[in-house]
PDB file of C-alpha atoms in Angstrom:
ATOM      1  CA  LEU A  24      99.782  10.325 -86.397  1.00 83.00           C
ATOM      2  CA  GLU A  25     100.738  13.175 -83.714  1.00 81.00           C
ATOM      3  CA  ARG A  26      97.020  14.423 -84.455  1.00 84.00           C
ATOM      4  CA  SER A  27      95.681  11.082 -83.973  1.00 86.00           C
ATOM      5  CA  HIS A  28      97.448  10.201 -81.038  1.00 88.00           C
ATOM      6  CA  ALA A  29      96.267  13.672 -79.292  1.00 84.00           C
ATOM      7  CA  GLU A  30      92.883  13.275 -79.862  1.00 87.00           C
ATOM      8  CA  ALA A  31      93.009   9.366 -78.830  1.00 86.00           C
ATOM      9  CA  ILE A  32      94.491  10.782 -75.737  1.00 88.00           C
ATOM     10  CA  GLU A  33      91.372  13.428 -74.785  1.00 88.00           C
ATOM     11  CA  ARG A  34      89.529  10.916 -75.538  1.00 88.00           C
ATOM     12  CA  LEU A  35      91.006   8.456 -72.811  1.00 87.00           C
ATOM     13  CA  SER A  36      90.821  11.548 -70.770  1.00 88.00           C
ATOM     14  CA  ALA A  37      87.197  12.065 -71.162  1.00 87.00           C
ATOM     15  CA  LEU A  38      86.575   8.488 -70.889  1.00 88.00           C
ATOM     16  CA  GLU A  39      88.345   8.401 -67.881  1.00 88.00           C
ATOM     17  CA  ARG A  40      87.025  11.175 -66.568  1.00 88.00           C
ATOM     18  CA  SER A  41      83.033   9.424 -67.124  1.00 88.00           C
ATOM     19  CA  HIS A  42      84.523   6.478 -65.949  1.00 90.00           C
ATOM     20  CA  ALA A  43      85.058   8.491 -62.526  1.00 87.00           C
ATOM     21  CA  GLU A  44      81.780  10.521 -62.292  1.00 89.00           C
ATOM     22  CA  ALA A  45      80.036   7.097 -63.663  1.00 88.00           C
ATOM     23  CA  ILE A  46      81.550   4.934 -60.108  1.00 88.00           C
ATOM     24  CA  GLU A  47      80.752   8.123 -58.135  1.00 89.00           C
ATOM     25  CA  ARG A  48      77.710   8.295 -59.092  1.00 90.00           C
ATOM     26  CA  LEU A  49      77.251   4.440 -58.385  1.00 88.00           C
ATOM     27  CA  SER A  50      78.712   4.757 -55.193  1.00 88.00           C
ATOM     28  CA  ALA A  51      75.660   7.283 -54.355  1.00 87.00           C
ATOM     29  CA  LEU A  52      73.389   4.977 -55.777  1.00 88.00           C
ATOM     30  CA  GLU A  53      74.717   2.053 -53.219  1.00 88.00           C
ATOM     31  CA  ARG A  54      74.275   4.334 -50.582  1.00 89.00           C
ATOM     32  CA  SER A  55      70.964   5.640 -51.149  1.00 88.00           C
ATOM     33  CA  HIS A  56      69.697   1.837 -51.859  1.00 91.00           C
ATOM     34  CA  ALA A  57      71.404   0.546 -48.665  1.00 87.00           C
ATOM     35  CA  GLU A  58      69.489   3.062 -46.820  1.00 89.00           C
ATOM     36  CA  ALA A  59      66.008   2.498 -48.647  1.00 87.00           C
ATOM     37  CA  ILE A  60      66.840  -1.346 -47.345  1.00 89.00           C
ATOM     38  CA  GLU A  61      67.425   0.039 -44.010  1.00 88.00           C
ATOM     39  CA  ARG A  62      64.323   2.090 -44.322  1.00 90.00           C
ATOM     40  CA  LEU A  63      62.278  -0.511 -45.551  1.00 88.00           C
ATOM     41  CA  SER A  64      63.253  -3.480 -42.487  1.00 88.00           C
ATOM     42  CA  ALA A  65      62.780  -0.685 -39.776  1.00 87.00           C
ATOM     43  CA  LEU A  66      59.284  -0.436 -42.207  1.00 88.00           C
ATOM     44  CA  GLU A  67      58.689  -3.779 -42.052  1.00 89.00           C
ATOM     45  CA  HIS A  68      59.994  -4.361 -38.129  1.00 89.00           C
ATOM     46  CA  SER A  69      57.085  -1.260 -37.844  1.00 89.00           C
ATOM     47  CA  HIS A  70      54.731  -3.176 -39.362  1.00 91.00           C
ATOM     48  CA  ALA A  71      55.138  -6.146 -38.264  1.00 88.00           C
ATOM     49  CA  GLU A  72      54.767  -4.672 -34.487  1.00 89.00           C
ATOM     50  CA  ALA A  73      51.635  -3.283 -35.618  1.00 89.00           C
ATOM     51  CA  ILE A  74      49.975  -5.987 -37.207  1.00 89.00           C
ATOM     52  CA  GLU A  75      50.728  -7.753 -33.645  1.00 89.00           C
ATOM     53  CA  ARG A  76      49.205  -5.233 -32.094  1.00 90.00           C
ATOM     54  CA  LEU A  77      46.108  -4.875 -33.751  1.00 89.00           C
ATOM     55  CA  SER A  78      45.935  -8.580 -33.851  1.00 89.00           C
ATOM     56  CA  ALA A  79      45.861  -8.398 -29.411  1.00 88.00           C
ATOM     57  CA  LEU A  80      43.540  -5.413 -29.844  1.00 89.00           C
ATOM     58  CA  GLU A  81      41.028  -7.261 -32.053  1.00 90.00           C
ATOM     59  CA  ARG A  82      41.626 -10.806 -29.210  1.00 90.00           C
ATOM     60  CA  SER A  83      40.560  -8.379 -26.811  1.00 90.00           C
ATOM     61  CA  HIS A  84      37.755  -6.605 -28.249  1.00 91.00           C
ATOM     62  CA  ALA A  85      36.749 -10.272 -28.668  1.00 89.00           C
ATOM     63  CA  ASP A  86      36.969 -10.865 -25.205  1.00 90.00           C
ATOM     64  CA  ALA A  87      35.185  -7.755 -24.131  1.00 90.00           C
ATOM     65  CA  LEU A  88      32.438  -8.753 -26.363  1.00 89.00           C
ATOM     66  CA  LYS A  89      31.790 -12.182 -24.982  1.00 91.00           C
ATOM     67  CA  ARG A  90      32.379 -10.052 -21.596  1.00 92.00           C
ATOM     68  CA  LEU A  91      29.511  -7.641 -22.428  1.00 89.00           C
ATOM     69  CA  ALA A  92      27.271 -10.259 -24.074  1.00 90.00           C
ATOM     70  CA  ALA A  93      27.315 -12.008 -20.378  1.00 90.00           C
ATOM     71  CA  LEU A  94      27.198  -9.282 -18.474  1.00 90.00           C
ATOM     72  CA  GLU A  95      23.870  -8.465 -20.780  1.00 89.00           C
ATOM     73  CA  GLU A  96      22.694 -11.714 -20.023  1.00 90.00           C
ATOM     74  CA  ARG A  97      23.220 -11.135 -16.540  1.00 91.00           C
ATOM     75  CA  VAL A  98      21.488  -8.103 -16.976  1.00 89.00           C
ATOM     76  CA  ALA A  99      18.344  -9.445 -18.517  1.00 88.00           C
ATOM     77  CA  ASP A 100      18.108 -12.351 -15.933  1.00 89.00           C
ATOM     78  CA  LEU A 101      18.003  -9.665 -12.907  1.00 89.00           C
ATOM     79  CA  ILE A 102      15.585  -7.609 -14.629  1.00 88.00           C
ATOM     80  CA  GLU A 103      13.287 -10.554 -14.673  1.00 88.00           C
ATOM     81  CA  ILE A 104      14.048 -11.489 -11.222  1.00 88.00           C
ATOM     82  CA  THR A 105      13.213  -7.756 -10.108  1.00 86.00           C
ATOM     83  CA  ARG A 106      10.256  -8.011 -12.146  1.00 86.00           C
ATOM     84  CA  SER A 107       9.207 -11.509 -10.615  1.00 85.00           C
ATOM     85  CA  LEU A 108       9.948 -10.084  -7.064  1.00 85.00           C
ATOM     86  CA  ALA A 109       7.890  -6.131  -7.894  1.00 83.00           C
ATOM     87  CA  SER A 110       5.014  -8.569  -8.674  1.00 83.00           C
ATOM     88  CA  THR A 111       5.620 -10.707  -5.540  1.00 82.00           C
ATOM     89  CA  MET A 112       5.801  -7.739  -3.523  1.00 85.00           C
ATOM     90  CA  GLU A 113       2.885  -6.362  -5.007  1.00 84.00           C
ATOM     91  CA  GLY A 114       1.115  -9.600  -3.947  1.00 80.00           C
ATOM     92  CA  VAL A 115       2.423  -9.295  -0.317  1.00 77.00           C
ATOM     93  CA  LEU A 116       1.511  -5.492  -0.031  1.00 77.00           C
ATOM     94  CA  LYS A 117      -2.295  -6.027  -0.872  1.00 82.00           C
ATOM     95  CA  ARG A 118      -2.360  -9.146   1.883  1.00 81.00           C
ATOM     96  CA  LEU A 119      -0.207  -6.499   4.234  1.00 72.00           C
ATOM     97  CA  ASP A 120      -3.199  -4.126   3.224  1.00 77.00           C
ATOM     98  CA  ARG A 121      -6.154  -6.425   3.996  1.00 79.00           C
ATOM     99  CA  VAL A 122      -3.700  -7.603   7.130  1.00 66.00           C
ATOM    100  CA  GLU A 123      -3.963  -3.694   8.262  1.00 64.00           C
ATOM    101  CA  GLN A 124      -7.990  -3.091   7.540  1.00 68.00           C
ATOM    102  CA  ARG A 125      -8.768  -6.635   9.620  1.00 70.00           C
ATOM    103  CA  LEU A 126      -6.269  -5.644  12.537  1.00 61.00           C
ATOM    104  CA  ALA A 127      -7.721  -2.412  11.861  1.00 60.00           C
ATOM    105  CA  LYS A 128     -11.458  -3.703  12.343  1.00 62.00           C
ATOM    106  CA  LEU A 129     -10.011  -5.783  15.314  1.00 59.00           C
ATOM    107  CA  SER A 130      -9.056  -2.879  17.295  1.00 67.00           C
ATOM    108  CA  GLY A 131     -12.085  -1.103  17.065  1.00 64.00           C
ATOM    109  CA  PHE A 132     -13.769  -3.796  18.122  1.00 78.00           C
ATOM    110  CA  TYR A 133     -11.735  -3.908  20.864  1.00 83.00           C
ATOM    111  CA  TYR A 134     -11.903  -0.773  21.918  1.00 87.00           C
ATOM    112  CA  GLU A 135     -16.090  -0.829  21.275  1.00 89.00           C
ATOM    113  CA  VAL A 136     -16.437  -3.941  23.817  1.00 90.00           C
ATOM    114  CA  HIS A 137     -13.598  -2.434  26.007  1.00 91.00           C
ATOM    115  CA  TYR A 138     -15.651   0.671  26.631  1.00 93.00           C
ATOM    116  CA  ARG A 139     -18.791  -0.649  26.825  1.00 93.00           C
ATOM    117  CA  GLU A 140     -17.718  -3.597  29.394  1.00 93.00           C
ATOM    118  CA  ARG A 141     -16.087  -0.969  31.435  1.00 93.00           C
ATOM    119  CA  ALA A 142     -18.602   1.855  31.410  1.00 95.00           C
ATOM    120  CA  PRO A 143     -18.870   2.286  35.290  1.00 95.00           C
ATOM    121  CA  ALA A 144     -14.789   2.177  35.673  1.00 93.00           C
ATOM    122  CA  TYR A 145     -14.559   5.018  33.070  1.00 94.00           C
ATOM    123  CA  PHE A 146     -17.928   7.136  34.087  1.00 95.00           C
ATOM    124  CA  GLY A 147     -18.780   5.595  37.539  1.00 94.00           C
ATOM    125  CA  ARG A 148     -17.902   9.072  39.036  1.00 94.00           C
ATOM    126  CA  LEU A 149     -20.443  10.770  36.356  1.00 96.00           C
ATOM    127  CA  MET A 150     -22.817   8.389  36.229  1.00 96.00           C
ATOM    128  CA  LYS A 151     -25.106   6.793  38.732  1.00 95.00           C
ATOM    129  CA  ARG A 152     -25.220   2.772  37.296  1.00 95.00           C
ATOM    130  CA  ALA A 153     -23.357   3.656  34.509  1.00 96.00           C
ATOM    131  CA  ARG A 154     -24.100   0.641  32.297  1.00 95.00           C
ATOM    132  CA  GLY A 155     -23.145   0.206  28.592  1.00 95.00           C
ATOM    133  CA  ARG A 156     -25.152  -0.626  26.014  1.00 94.00           C
ATOM    134  CA  LEU A 157     -25.923  -1.017  21.859  1.00 94.00           C
ATOM    135  CA  PRO A 158     -27.620   1.803  19.660  1.00 95.00           C
ATOM    136  CA  HIS A 159     -29.635  -1.360  19.014  1.00 93.00           C
ATOM    137  CA  ASP A 160     -30.968  -1.522  22.812  1.00 94.00           C
ATOM    138  CA  LEU A 161     -32.602   1.931  22.143  1.00 94.00           C
ATOM    139  CA  ASP A 162     -34.776   0.785  19.673  1.00 92.00           C
ATOM    140  CA  ASP A 163     -37.962   1.739  21.200  1.00 92.00           C
ATOM    141  CA  LEU A 164     -37.070   4.997  22.325  1.00 92.00           C
ATOM    142  CA  VAL A 165     -35.932   6.090  18.688  1.00 94.00           C
ATOM    143  CA  GLU A 166     -38.500   4.814  16.422  1.00 89.00           C
ATOM    144  CA  ASN A 167     -41.182   6.792  15.413  1.00 89.00           C
ATOM    145  CA  ARG A 168     -39.016   9.755  16.033  1.00 94.00           C
ATOM    146  CA  LEU A 169     -36.353   9.289  14.045  1.00 95.00           C
ATOM    147  CA  SER A 170     -36.000   8.934  10.050  1.00 94.00           C
ATOM    148  CA  GLU A 171     -34.941   5.666   8.750  1.00 93.00           C
ATOM    149  CA  GLU A 172     -31.499   7.193   7.542  1.00 95.00           C
ATOM    150  CA  GLN A 173     -31.446   9.000  11.279  1.00 96.00           C
ATOM    151  CA  ILE A 174     -31.690   6.095  12.629  1.00 95.00           C
ATOM    152  CA  GLY A 175     -29.174   3.729  10.546  1.00 95.00           C
ATOM    153  CA  ASP A 176     -26.816   6.803  11.220  1.00 96.00           C
ATOM    154  CA  PHE A 177     -27.291   6.307  15.301  1.00 96.00           C
ATOM    155  CA  TYR A 178     -26.935   2.640  14.611  1.00 95.00           C
ATOM    156  CA  ARG A 179     -23.358   3.293  13.717  1.00 95.00           C
ATOM    157  CA  ALA A 180     -22.466   4.893  17.266  1.00 96.00           C
ATOM    158  CA  ASP A 181     -19.802   3.003  18.628  1.00 95.00           C
ATOM    159  CA  VAL A 182     -21.162   2.746  22.217  1.00 96.00           C
ATOM    160  CA  ILE A 183     -23.721   4.264  23.753  1.00 97.00           C
ATOM    161  CA  VAL A 184     -23.712   4.284  27.778  1.00 97.00           C
ATOM    162  CA  GLN A 185     -26.772   4.809  30.369  1.00 97.00           C
ATOM    163  CA  GLY A 186     -26.804   6.298  33.381  1.00 97.00           C
ATOM    164  CA  ARG A 187     -28.319   8.964  36.045  1.00 97.00           C
ATOM    165  CA  TRP A 188     -26.001  12.062  36.033  1.00 97.00           C
ATOM    166  CA  ARG A 189     -24.673  12.343  39.363  1.00 95.00           C
ATOM    167  CA  SER A 190     -25.064  16.283  39.207  1.00 92.00           C
ATOM    168  CA  ASP A 191     -28.100  16.111  39.241  1.00 94.00           C
ATOM    169  CA  ASP A 192     -29.859  12.834  38.474  1.00 95.00           C
ATOM    170  CA  THR A 193     -31.045  12.709  35.356  1.00 96.00           C
ATOM    171  CA  GLU A 194     -30.926   9.780  32.892  1.00 96.00           C
ATOM    172  CA  THR A 195     -28.400  10.483  30.546  1.00 97.00           C
ATOM    173  CA  TYR A 196     -27.181   8.891  27.587  1.00 97.00           C
ATOM    174  CA  LEU A 197     -23.551   8.835  26.566  1.00 98.00           C
ATOM    175  CA  VAL A 198     -23.070   8.825  22.388  1.00 98.00           C
ATOM    176  CA  MET A 199     -19.336   7.915  21.849  1.00 97.00           C
ATOM    177  CA  GLU A 200     -16.947   7.321  19.205  1.00 96.00           C
ATOM    178  CA  VAL A 201     -13.986   5.336  20.490  1.00 95.00           C
ATOM    179  CA  SER A 202     -10.742   5.137  18.275  1.00 91.00           C
ATOM    180  CA  GLU A 203      -7.173   3.532  18.975  1.00 89.00           C
ATOM    181  CA  THR A 204      -6.557   8.010  18.020  1.00 92.00           C
ATOM    182  CA  ILE A 205      -9.156  10.169  18.177  1.00 94.00           C
ATOM    183  CA  ASP A 206      -9.217  12.062  15.210  1.00 95.00           C
ATOM    184  CA  ALA A 207     -11.725  15.759  14.317  1.00 96.00           C
ATOM    185  CA  ASN A 208     -14.055  12.978  12.569  1.00 96.00           C
ATOM    186  CA  ASP A 209     -14.790  10.991  15.800  1.00 96.00           C
ATOM    187  CA  VAL A 210     -15.715  14.671  17.483  1.00 97.00           C
ATOM    188  CA  VAL A 211     -17.702  15.433  13.766  1.00 97.00           C
ATOM    189  CA  ARG A 212     -19.745  11.960  14.556  1.00 97.00           C
ATOM    190  CA  ALA A 213     -20.423  12.108  17.838  1.00 98.00           C
ATOM    191  CA  LEU A 214     -21.370  15.539  17.675  1.00 98.00           C
ATOM    192  CA  ARG A 215     -24.117  13.927  15.094  1.00 97.00           C
ATOM    193  CA  ARG A 216     -25.524  11.048  16.610  1.00 97.00           C
ATOM    194  CA  THR A 217     -25.985  12.989  19.771  1.00 97.00           C
ATOM    195  CA  ASP A 218     -27.914  15.744  18.018  1.00 97.00           C
ATOM    196  CA  LEU A 219     -30.238  12.430  16.569  1.00 97.00           C
ATOM    197  CA  LEU A 220     -30.604  10.605  19.994  1.00 96.00           C
ATOM    198  CA  ARG A 221     -31.789  14.754  21.771  1.00 97.00           C
ATOM    199  CA  LYS A 222     -33.834  15.081  18.498  1.00 96.00           C
ATOM    200  CA  ALA A 223     -35.319  11.773  19.687  1.00 96.00           C
ATOM    201  CA  GLY A 224     -36.410  12.914  23.369  1.00 95.00           C
ATOM    202  CA  LEU A 225     -32.975  11.486  25.217  1.00 96.00           C
ATOM    203  CA  ARG A 226     -31.095  13.322  26.951  1.00 97.00           C
ATOM    204  CA  ALA A 227     -27.622  12.837  25.024  1.00 97.00           C
ATOM    205  CA  VAL A 228     -24.475  13.898  25.413  1.00 98.00           C
ATOM    206  CA  PRO A 229     -21.100  13.685  23.181  1.00 98.00           C
ATOM    207  CA  ALA A 230     -18.553  11.802  23.972  1.00 98.00           C
ATOM    208  CA  VAL A 231     -15.114  10.767  22.370  1.00 97.00           C
ATOM    209  CA  ALA A 232     -12.565   7.893  23.787  1.00 96.00           C
ATOM    210  CA  GLY A 233      -9.185   6.378  22.661  1.00 93.00           C
ATOM    211  CA  ASP A 234      -5.253   5.787  23.937  1.00 91.00           C
ATOM    212  CA  ALA A 235      -4.945   8.730  22.284  1.00 92.00           C
ATOM    213  CA  PHE A 236      -5.980  12.124  20.121  1.00 93.00           C
ATOM    214  CA  ILE A 237      -4.591  14.695  17.622  1.00 94.00           C
ATOM    215  CA  GLU A 238      -4.218  18.213  18.579  1.00 94.00           C
ATOM    216  CA  GLU A 239      -7.083  18.807  16.262  1.00 96.00           C
ATOM    217  CA  ALA A 240      -9.627  16.820  18.142  1.00 96.00           C
ATOM    218  CA  GLN A 241      -8.772  18.029  21.505  1.00 95.00           C
ATOM    219  CA  SER A 242      -9.752  21.309  19.944  1.00 96.00           C
ATOM    220  CA  LEU A 243     -12.456  21.410  18.821  1.00 97.00           C
ATOM    221  CA  ALA A 244     -13.354  18.577  21.528  1.00 97.00           C
ATOM    222  CA  GLN A 245     -13.302  21.479  23.708  1.00 96.00           C
ATOM    223  CA  GLN A 246     -14.888  23.774  21.194  1.00 97.00           C
ATOM    224  CA  GLN A 247     -18.023  21.656  20.963  1.00 97.00           C
ATOM    225  CA  ALA A 248     -18.202  20.451  24.823  1.00 97.00           C
ATOM    226  CA  VAL A 249     -17.452  16.752  24.307  1.00 97.00           C
ATOM    227  CA  LEU A 250     -16.286  14.626  26.309  1.00 97.00           C
ATOM    228  CA  LEU A 251     -12.391  13.495  25.525  1.00 97.00           C
ATOM    229  CA  VAL A 252     -11.443   9.867  27.612  1.00 96.00           C
ATOM    230  CA  THR A 253      -7.838   9.111  27.212  1.00 93.00           C
ATOM    231  CA  ASP A 254      -6.367   6.922  29.534  1.00 84.00           C
ATOM    232  CA  GLY A 255      -8.133   6.511  32.331  1.00 82.00           C
ATOM    233  CA  LYS A 256      -8.578  10.409  32.174  1.00 92.00           C
ATOM    234  CA  VAL A 257     -12.379  12.123  31.209  1.00 95.00           C
ATOM    235  CA  GLU A 258     -12.187  16.071  30.364  1.00 95.00           C
ATOM    236  CA  ASN A 259     -14.012  18.933  29.717  1.00 97.00           C
ATOM    237  CA  VAL A 260     -16.526  17.761  32.105  1.00 96.00           C
ATOM    238  CA  ASP A 261     -17.659  21.388  33.463  1.00 96.00           C
ATOM    239  CA  LEU A 262     -18.159  22.187  29.292  1.00 96.00           C
ATOM    240  CA  VAL A 263     -20.657  19.297  29.277  1.00 97.00           C
ATOM    241  CA  GLU A 264     -22.407  19.745  31.649  1.00 96.00           C
ATOM    242  CA  ARG A 265     -23.106  23.765  30.738  1.00 95.00           C
ATOM    243  CA  ARG A 266     -23.571  22.779  27.424  1.00 95.00           C
ATOM    244  CA  TRP A 267     -25.390  19.919  27.226  1.00 96.00           C
ATOM    245  CA  LEU A 268     -26.965  19.668  30.984  1.00 94.00           C
ATOM    246  CA  SER A 269     -28.076  22.878  32.268  1.00 86.00           C
TER     247      SER A 269
END
């Protein structure tokens, strides 16, 4: 009996130790579970915040897409307006170009009439009875002396001034090219058409006239002894007399 009682006591002690360990393990598990619950709650809270942020971002993105679509529509409208304006401007520029061409013709016509009608005022000190003429007025003097092509070129001269050169009282013709701004081409045309009139047997002198001149034209006029008329002043008279009238 004593041995049995001792064994029972030993078994009870072992059971008590096992129970104590179980209680300790249960406590540890309860603590671990509480920590897990706390972490789960934190994760759920963080997840909820992430979902809210995601929803806000989705709403913002949707709003941005709407604004982008509206902007694209406005850009498309602006592109269409720009194309329309470009087309309109092209038409305006074409009309402006035609107007400028007409004005250039009117300007050329004005200068031709001006120098033809006021020939005595400009050339009276060089020529007696200076008078402006049209190239066609000299038909009888150039027919049968020049080819048709040469006559056609001569007829395109702007102004002819006829009179008697004062220094020698000899009938002389100025073959003039007139322009608002005299350039080298004007000088070349005056020289060429003067040569045609001289070929027809007439005493002819080249001249260019206008409000202003480019430097190249002035230099060429001096080199080739061409009368240069600007602002009421006649230049290169001595050069002309030495080359063309001596």
